[in-house]
Coordinates of C-alpha atoms and ligand atoms in Angstrom, one line a residue:
X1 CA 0.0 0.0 0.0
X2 CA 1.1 3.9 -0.7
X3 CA 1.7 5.1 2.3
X4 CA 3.2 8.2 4.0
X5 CA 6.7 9.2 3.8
X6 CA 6.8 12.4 5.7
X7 CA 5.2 15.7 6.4
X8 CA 6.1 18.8 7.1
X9 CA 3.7 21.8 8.1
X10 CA 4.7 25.1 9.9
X11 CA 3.6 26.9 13.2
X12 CA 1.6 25.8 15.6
X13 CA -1.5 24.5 13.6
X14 CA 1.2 22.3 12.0
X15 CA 1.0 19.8 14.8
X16 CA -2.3 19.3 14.4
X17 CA -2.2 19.0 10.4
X18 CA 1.0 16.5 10.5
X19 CA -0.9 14.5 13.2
X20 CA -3.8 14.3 11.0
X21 CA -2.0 13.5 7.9
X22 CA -0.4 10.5 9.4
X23 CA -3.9 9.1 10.7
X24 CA -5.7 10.1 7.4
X25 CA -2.5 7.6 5.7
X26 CA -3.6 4.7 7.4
X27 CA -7.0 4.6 5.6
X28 CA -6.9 2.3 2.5
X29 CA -7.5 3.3 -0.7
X30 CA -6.7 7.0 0.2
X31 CA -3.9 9.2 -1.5
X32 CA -2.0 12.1 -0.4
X33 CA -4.4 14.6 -1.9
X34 CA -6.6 13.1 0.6
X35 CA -4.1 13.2 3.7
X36 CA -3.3 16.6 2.7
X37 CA -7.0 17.9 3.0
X38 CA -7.8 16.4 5.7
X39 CA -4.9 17.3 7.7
X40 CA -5.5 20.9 6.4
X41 CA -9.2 20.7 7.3
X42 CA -8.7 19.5 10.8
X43 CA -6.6 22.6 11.7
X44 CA -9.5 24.8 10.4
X45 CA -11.7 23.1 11.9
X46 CA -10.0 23.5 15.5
X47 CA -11.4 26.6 16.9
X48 CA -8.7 26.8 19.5
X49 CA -6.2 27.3 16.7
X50 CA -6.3 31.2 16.3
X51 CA -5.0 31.5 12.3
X52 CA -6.6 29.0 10.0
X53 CA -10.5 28.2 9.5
X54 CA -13.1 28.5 12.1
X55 CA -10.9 29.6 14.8
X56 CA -9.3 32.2 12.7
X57 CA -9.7 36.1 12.7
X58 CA -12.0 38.1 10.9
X59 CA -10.9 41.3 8.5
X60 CA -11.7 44.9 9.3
X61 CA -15.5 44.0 8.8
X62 CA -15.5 41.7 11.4
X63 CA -16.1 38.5 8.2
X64 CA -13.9 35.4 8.1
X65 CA -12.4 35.6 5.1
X66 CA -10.5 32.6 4.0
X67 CA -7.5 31.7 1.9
X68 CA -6.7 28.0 1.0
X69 CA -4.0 26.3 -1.7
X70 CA -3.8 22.7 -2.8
X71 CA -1.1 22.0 -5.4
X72 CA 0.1 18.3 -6.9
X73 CA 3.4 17.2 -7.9
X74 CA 2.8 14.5 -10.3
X75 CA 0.3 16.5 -12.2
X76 CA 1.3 20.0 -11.7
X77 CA -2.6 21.2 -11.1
X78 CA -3.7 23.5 -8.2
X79 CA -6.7 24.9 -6.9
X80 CA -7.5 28.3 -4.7
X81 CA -9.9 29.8 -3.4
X82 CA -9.2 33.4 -1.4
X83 CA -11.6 35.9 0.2
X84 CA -14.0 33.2 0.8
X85 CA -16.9 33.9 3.3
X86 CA -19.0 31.6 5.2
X87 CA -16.9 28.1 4.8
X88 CA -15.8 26.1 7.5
X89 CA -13.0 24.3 5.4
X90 CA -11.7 26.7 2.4
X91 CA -9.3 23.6 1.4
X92 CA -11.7 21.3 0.6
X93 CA -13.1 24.1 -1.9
X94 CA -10.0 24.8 -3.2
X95 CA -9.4 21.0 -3.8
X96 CA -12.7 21.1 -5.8
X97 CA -11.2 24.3 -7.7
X98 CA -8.4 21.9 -8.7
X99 CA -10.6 18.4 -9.3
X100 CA -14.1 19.6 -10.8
X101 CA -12.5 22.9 -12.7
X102 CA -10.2 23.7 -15.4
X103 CA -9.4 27.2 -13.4
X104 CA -6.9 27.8 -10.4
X105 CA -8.7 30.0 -8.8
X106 CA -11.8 31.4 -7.8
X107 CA -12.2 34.2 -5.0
X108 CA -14.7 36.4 -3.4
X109 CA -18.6 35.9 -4.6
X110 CA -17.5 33.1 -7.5
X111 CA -15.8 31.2 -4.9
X112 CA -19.1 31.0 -2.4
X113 CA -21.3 30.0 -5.6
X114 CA -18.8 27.8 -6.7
X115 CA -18.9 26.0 -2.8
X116 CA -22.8 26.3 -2.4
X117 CA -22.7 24.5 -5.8
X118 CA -20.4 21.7 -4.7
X119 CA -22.6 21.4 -1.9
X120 CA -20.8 22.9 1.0
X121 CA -23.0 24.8 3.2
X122 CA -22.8 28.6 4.1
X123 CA -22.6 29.0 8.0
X124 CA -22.6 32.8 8.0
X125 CA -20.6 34.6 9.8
X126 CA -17.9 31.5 11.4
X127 CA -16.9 33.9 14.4
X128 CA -16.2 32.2 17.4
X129 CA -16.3 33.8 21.4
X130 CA -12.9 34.4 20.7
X131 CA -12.7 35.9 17.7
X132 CA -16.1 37.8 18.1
X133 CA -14.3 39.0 21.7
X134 CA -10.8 40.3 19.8
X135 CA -13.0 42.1 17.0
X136 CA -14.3 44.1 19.5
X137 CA -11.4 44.9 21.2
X138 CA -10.2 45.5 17.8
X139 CA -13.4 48.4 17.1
X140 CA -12.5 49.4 20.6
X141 CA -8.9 50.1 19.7
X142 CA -7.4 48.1 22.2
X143 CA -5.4 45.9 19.6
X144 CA -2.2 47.2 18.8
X145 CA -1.3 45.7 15.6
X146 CA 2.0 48.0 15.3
X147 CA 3.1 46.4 18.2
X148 CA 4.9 43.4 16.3
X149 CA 4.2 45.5 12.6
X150 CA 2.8 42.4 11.1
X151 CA -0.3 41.6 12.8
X152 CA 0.7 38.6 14.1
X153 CA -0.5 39.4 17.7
X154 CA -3.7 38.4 17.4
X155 CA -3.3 35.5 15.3
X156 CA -2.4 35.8 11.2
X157 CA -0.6 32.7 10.9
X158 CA -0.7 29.9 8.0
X159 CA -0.7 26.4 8.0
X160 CA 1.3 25.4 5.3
X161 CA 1.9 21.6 4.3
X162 CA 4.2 19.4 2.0
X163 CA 3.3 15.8 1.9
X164 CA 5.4 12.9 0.5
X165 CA 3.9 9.3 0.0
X166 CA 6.2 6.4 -0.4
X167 CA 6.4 6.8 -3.9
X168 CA 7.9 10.0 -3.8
X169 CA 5.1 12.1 -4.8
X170 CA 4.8 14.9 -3.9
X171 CA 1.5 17.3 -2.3
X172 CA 1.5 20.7 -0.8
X173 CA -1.4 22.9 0.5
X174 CA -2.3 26.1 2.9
X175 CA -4.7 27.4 4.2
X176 CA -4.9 30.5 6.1
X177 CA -7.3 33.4 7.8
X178 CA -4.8 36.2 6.7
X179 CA -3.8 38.8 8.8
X180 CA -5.8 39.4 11.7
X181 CA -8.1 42.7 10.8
X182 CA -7.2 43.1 7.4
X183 CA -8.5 45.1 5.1
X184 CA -11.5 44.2 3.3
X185 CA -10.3 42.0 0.1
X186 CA -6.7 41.9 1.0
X187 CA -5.1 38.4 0.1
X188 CA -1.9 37.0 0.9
X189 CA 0.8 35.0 -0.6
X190 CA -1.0 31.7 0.8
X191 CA -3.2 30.9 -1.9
X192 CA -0.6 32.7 -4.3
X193 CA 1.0 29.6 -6.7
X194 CA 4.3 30.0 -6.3
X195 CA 4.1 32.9 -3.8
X196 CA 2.7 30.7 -0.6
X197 CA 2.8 27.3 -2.1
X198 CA 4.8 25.4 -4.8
X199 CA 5.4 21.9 -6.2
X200 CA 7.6 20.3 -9.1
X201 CA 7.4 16.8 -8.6
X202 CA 11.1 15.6 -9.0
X203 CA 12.5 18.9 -7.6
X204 CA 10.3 19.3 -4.0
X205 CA 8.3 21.2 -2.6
X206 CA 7.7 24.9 -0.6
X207 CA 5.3 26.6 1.8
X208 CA 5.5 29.7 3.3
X209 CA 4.3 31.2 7.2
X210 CA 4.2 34.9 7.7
X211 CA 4.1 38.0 6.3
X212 CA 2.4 37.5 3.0
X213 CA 3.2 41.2 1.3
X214 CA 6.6 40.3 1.3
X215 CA 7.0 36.9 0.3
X216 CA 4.0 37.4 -2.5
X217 CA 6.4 39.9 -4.0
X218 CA 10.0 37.9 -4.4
X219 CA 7.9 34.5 -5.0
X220 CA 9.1 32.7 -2.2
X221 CA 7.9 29.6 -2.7
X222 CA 8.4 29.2 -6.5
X223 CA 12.2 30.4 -6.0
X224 CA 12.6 28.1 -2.8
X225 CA 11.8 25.1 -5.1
X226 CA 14.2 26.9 -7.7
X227 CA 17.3 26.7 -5.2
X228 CA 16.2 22.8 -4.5
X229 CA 16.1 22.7 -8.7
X230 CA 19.9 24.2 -8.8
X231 CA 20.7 21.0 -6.6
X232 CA 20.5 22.9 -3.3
X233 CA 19.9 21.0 -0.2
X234 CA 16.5 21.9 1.6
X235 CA 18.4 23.4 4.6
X236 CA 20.7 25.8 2.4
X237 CA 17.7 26.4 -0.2
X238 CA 15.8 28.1 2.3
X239 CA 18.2 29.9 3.7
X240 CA 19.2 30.8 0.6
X241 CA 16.0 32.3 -1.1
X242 CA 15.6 33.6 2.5
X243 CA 19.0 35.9 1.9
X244 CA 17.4 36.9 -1.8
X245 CA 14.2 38.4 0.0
X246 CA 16.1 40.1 2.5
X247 CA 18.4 41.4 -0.1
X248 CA 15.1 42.6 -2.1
X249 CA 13.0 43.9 0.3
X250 CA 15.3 44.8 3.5
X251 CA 12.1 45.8 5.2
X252 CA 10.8 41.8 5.4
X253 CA 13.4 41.4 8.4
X254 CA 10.6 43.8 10.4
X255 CA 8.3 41.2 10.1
X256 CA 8.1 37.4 10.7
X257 CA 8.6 34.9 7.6
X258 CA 9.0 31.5 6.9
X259 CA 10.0 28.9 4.3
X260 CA 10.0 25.6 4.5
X261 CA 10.9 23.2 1.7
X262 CA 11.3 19.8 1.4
X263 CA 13.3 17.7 -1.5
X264 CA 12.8 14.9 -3.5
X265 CA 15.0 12.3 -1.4
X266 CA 12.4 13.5 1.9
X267 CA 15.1 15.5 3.3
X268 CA 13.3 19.3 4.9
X269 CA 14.3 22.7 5.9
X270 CA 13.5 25.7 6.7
X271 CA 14.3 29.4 7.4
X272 CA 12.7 32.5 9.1
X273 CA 13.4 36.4 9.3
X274 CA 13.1 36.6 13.0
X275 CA 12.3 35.1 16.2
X276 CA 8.8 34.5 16.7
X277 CA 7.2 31.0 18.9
X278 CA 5.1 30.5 16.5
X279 CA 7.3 30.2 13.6
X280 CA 8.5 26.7 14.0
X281 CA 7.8 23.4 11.9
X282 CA 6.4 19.5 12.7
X283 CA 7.5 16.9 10.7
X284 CA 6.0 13.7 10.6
X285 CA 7.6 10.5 9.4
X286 CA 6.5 6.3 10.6
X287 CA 9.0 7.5 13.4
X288 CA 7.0 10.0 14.9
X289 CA 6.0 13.4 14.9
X290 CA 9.7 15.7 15.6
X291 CA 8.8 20.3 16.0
X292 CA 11.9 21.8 14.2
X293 CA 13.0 25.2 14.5
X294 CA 14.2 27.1 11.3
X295 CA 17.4 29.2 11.9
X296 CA 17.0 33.1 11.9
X297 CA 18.4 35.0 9.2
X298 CA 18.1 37.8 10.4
X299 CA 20.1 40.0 12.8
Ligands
LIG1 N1 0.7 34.3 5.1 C1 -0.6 34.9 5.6 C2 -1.0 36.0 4.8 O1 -0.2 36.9 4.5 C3 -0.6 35.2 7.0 C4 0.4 34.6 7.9 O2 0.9 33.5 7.7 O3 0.7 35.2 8.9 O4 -2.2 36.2 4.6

């Protein structure tokens, strides 16, 4: 049977994605498209986890509006769906995008007709106590988002996951609530092929955490994978597109990034602008589940 190799997902609701990946794996007759969704989907659906899905937090409007990714290796087709309101899991409608479209992506008012017509159902609003409590303390001004310059006080992570099976292909998705309180319609680099996500089966794989201004605009992910295609190791390839955006735009070390990339012989890496707790990875292999911190390449 095809089973799982390894995973790799970043921050915090990357325990809960790896974990789930390796369970989903077990199930016959299931492939990693399928261990990638689900693993995706059980970290939005975990309220307690403050940056992806249900338990994410809203834009300016107080709306929970949802970015999600799905790429695959062996037949270079992705799926995205961004700005999407009222879905509980925007990675299983961005894995329709992929399956049951000949388009990439869909955002805004196509993407909620598209996921009413696949049957998903429209649950409003999706704030939780939590969230509904922070938006309010947002309106109230009591959320300083300059404090850290990125928004990532209040939440604004990404999960972002690569998936190898034992035949060495290759799966990567993300899924994301943005930044906390962001402006009406802003998107990220998370659904972004190539900015948030990339695959080229026989090169690897990259996913990014963090600021999504800046890594949208150097195309982290895409040059990432371009390092592994030179023949760099995953360790050095982060690293290495990590310098280029640094170089580029000096003002991403303000602000907390990460890439993580993993190669074709299921060896992973990773690097990030700053420190942050929440900019760590999981990997999961038959061995267990092992939380790796990327090096800083910043000051
Ligand atoms: N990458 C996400 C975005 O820019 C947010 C984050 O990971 O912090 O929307």
């Amino acid at each position: 049977m095809n089973g799982l190799k390894i995973a790799i997902a970043t921050g915090p609701s990357g325990f809960v994605t790896v974990n789930s990946i390796l369970e989903a794996s077990k199930a016959s007759g299931t492939s990693r498209l399928d261990w990638l969704e689900l693993g995706l989907a059980a970290a939005e659906a975990d309220e307690t986890l403050h940056d992806v899905g249900v338990g994410g937090m809203p834009d300016a409007l107080g709306r929970m509006s949802l970015d999600a990714a799905i790429m695959d290796g062996p037949t270079h087709r992705a799926g995205a769906v961004a700005g999407l309101l009222g879905f509980r899991s925007p990675i299983a409608v961005a894995r329709r995008v992929m399956d049951c479209t000949p388009h990439v992506m869909l955002v805004g008012e196509g993407a909620k007709r598209f996921a009413e017509a696949q049957g998903f159902t429209d649950e409003g609003a999706l704030l939780t106590d939590y969230s509904r409590e922070r938006y309010e303390a947002f309106l109230r001004g009591e959320v300083d988002l300059e404090a850290t310059g990125d928004q990532h006080i209040d939440g604004g992570d990404t999960v972002g996951a690569i998936v190898m099976d034992t035949d060495n292909q290759l799966a990567c998705g993300t899924s994301t609530s943005g930044l906390a309180f962001k402006m009406p319609g802003r998107v990220g680099d998370s659904p972004i092929i190539g900015g948030g996500l990339y695959v080229e089966q026989g090169i690897g794989s990259a996913v990014c955490l963090g600021m999504g201004e800046q890594m949208m605009q150097v195309g982290m992910a895409m040059r990432t994978v371009m390092k592994l295609a030179q023949g760099l190791p995953p360790q050095a390839a982060a690293e290495a597109a990590m310098r280029d955006m640094i170089r580029l735009r000096p003002s991403c070390l303000g602000t907390t990034c990460l890439v993580i990339a993993l190669n074709q012989a299921g060896d992973a890496g990773g690097a990030r602008t700053k420190e942050h707790p929440d900019f760590h990875y999981w990997q999961a292999t038959q061995s267990g589940v092992i939380k790796i911190e990327a090096p800083v390449m910043g000051d």
